[in-house]
Amino acid sequence: MDALFEIVRMIMTNVLTAIYEPFGFALLLAFFTLFFYLYAYYPVNAGKGWKTALRTWGTEFRTNCFFRKLFLLAFFSAMILFRTLLNRNLWLNPLSDIMGGWGIWEISSDGTKELTTECFENIILMLPFTSMLMWTMKEKLVKVVSLRSLAIRSAEAAFCFSLAIEFLQLFLRVGTFQLSDLCYNTLGGCLGGIAYWIAWKIRHSIR
């Protein structure tokens, strides 16, 4: 029981820390990212000054539901990028532990065991991302809204996103390339699609 409590405590601490640290940065990055979206798809007010740009941004945020969904999706994406790429130390050999990270115990260099919750955190990392992705773009990603289609598309999206992050970690030498991260992130993405399907079913049953 004490071990379970310690695992839950570590997961909550690490997840809340991962949310708290990049919160302001993620909001700012999402805010500026949506400017690129506005100038790509709504270029009517482009080049009319920053006041007009801010006014257009605010109007779209208030009146356009899809714009708000994109903002939340960009926010979650920025949180993930901060956690996996932008706030990591340089590693001399990112390939030093390819097969590591599968369990909840790590063996240190002196032979002692240390409790780690990284596998659970990797699952939690992608869950809100794919839920938000399906909520924002399910019409473009799936032909028929079903548990199977949402779970498969969410797993595919999480796998591709996680694979891109792992290769960037390898190329930029930040963090370590681990197959366990790829597996757990894909599982978390699949669970995110399932979570969205449950919310979608509940919403439509209430209607």
Coordinates of N, CA, C and O in Angstrom, one line a residue, residues 39 43-53 55-56:
Y39 N -3.1 34.6 -40.5 CA -2.6 35.2 -41.7 C -2.5 34.2 -42.8 O -2.4 34.7 -44.0
P43 N -6.4 36.4 -44.4 CA -5.4 37.4 -44.6 C -6.0 38.8 -44.9 O -5.3 39.7 -45.4
V44 N -7.3 39.0 -44.6 CA -7.9 40.3 -45.0 C -7.3 41.4 -44.3 O -7.1 42.5 -44.9
N45 N -7.0 41.2 -43.0 CA -6.5 42.3 -42.2 C -4.9 42.3 -42.0 O -4.4 42.9 -41.2
A46 N -4.3 41.5 -42.9 CA -2.8 41.4 -42.8 C -2.2 42.7 -43.2 O -2.6 43.4 -44.2
G47 N -1.2 43.1 -42.5 CA -0.4 44.3 -42.8 C -1.1 45.6 -42.4 O -0.6 46.7 -42.8
K48 N -2.1 45.5 -41.5 CA -2.8 46.7 -41.1 C -2.4 47.2 -39.7 O -3.1 47.9 -39.0
G49 N -1.3 46.6 -39.2 CA -0.8 47.1 -37.8 C -1.1 46.0 -36.8 O -2.0 45.2 -36.9
W50 N -0.4 46.1 -35.7 CA -0.5 45.1 -34.6 C -1.8 45.3 -33.9 O -2.4 44.3 -33.3
K51 N -2.4 46.5 -33.8 CA -3.7 46.7 -33.1 C -4.8 45.9 -33.8 O -5.6 45.3 -33.2
T52 N -4.8 46.1 -35.2 CA -5.8 45.3 -36.0 C -5.6 43.8 -35.9 O -6.6 43.1 -35.8
A53 N -4.3 43.4 -35.8 CA -4.0 42.0 -35.7 C -4.5 41.4 -34.4 O -5.2 40.4 -34.3
R55 N -6.9 42.7 -32.5 CA -8.4 42.8 -32.5 C -9.0 41.6 -33.3 O -10.0 41.0 -32.9
T56 N -8.3 41.3 -34.4 CA -8.8 40.2 -35.2 C -8.6 38.9 -34.5 O -9.5 38.0 -34.5

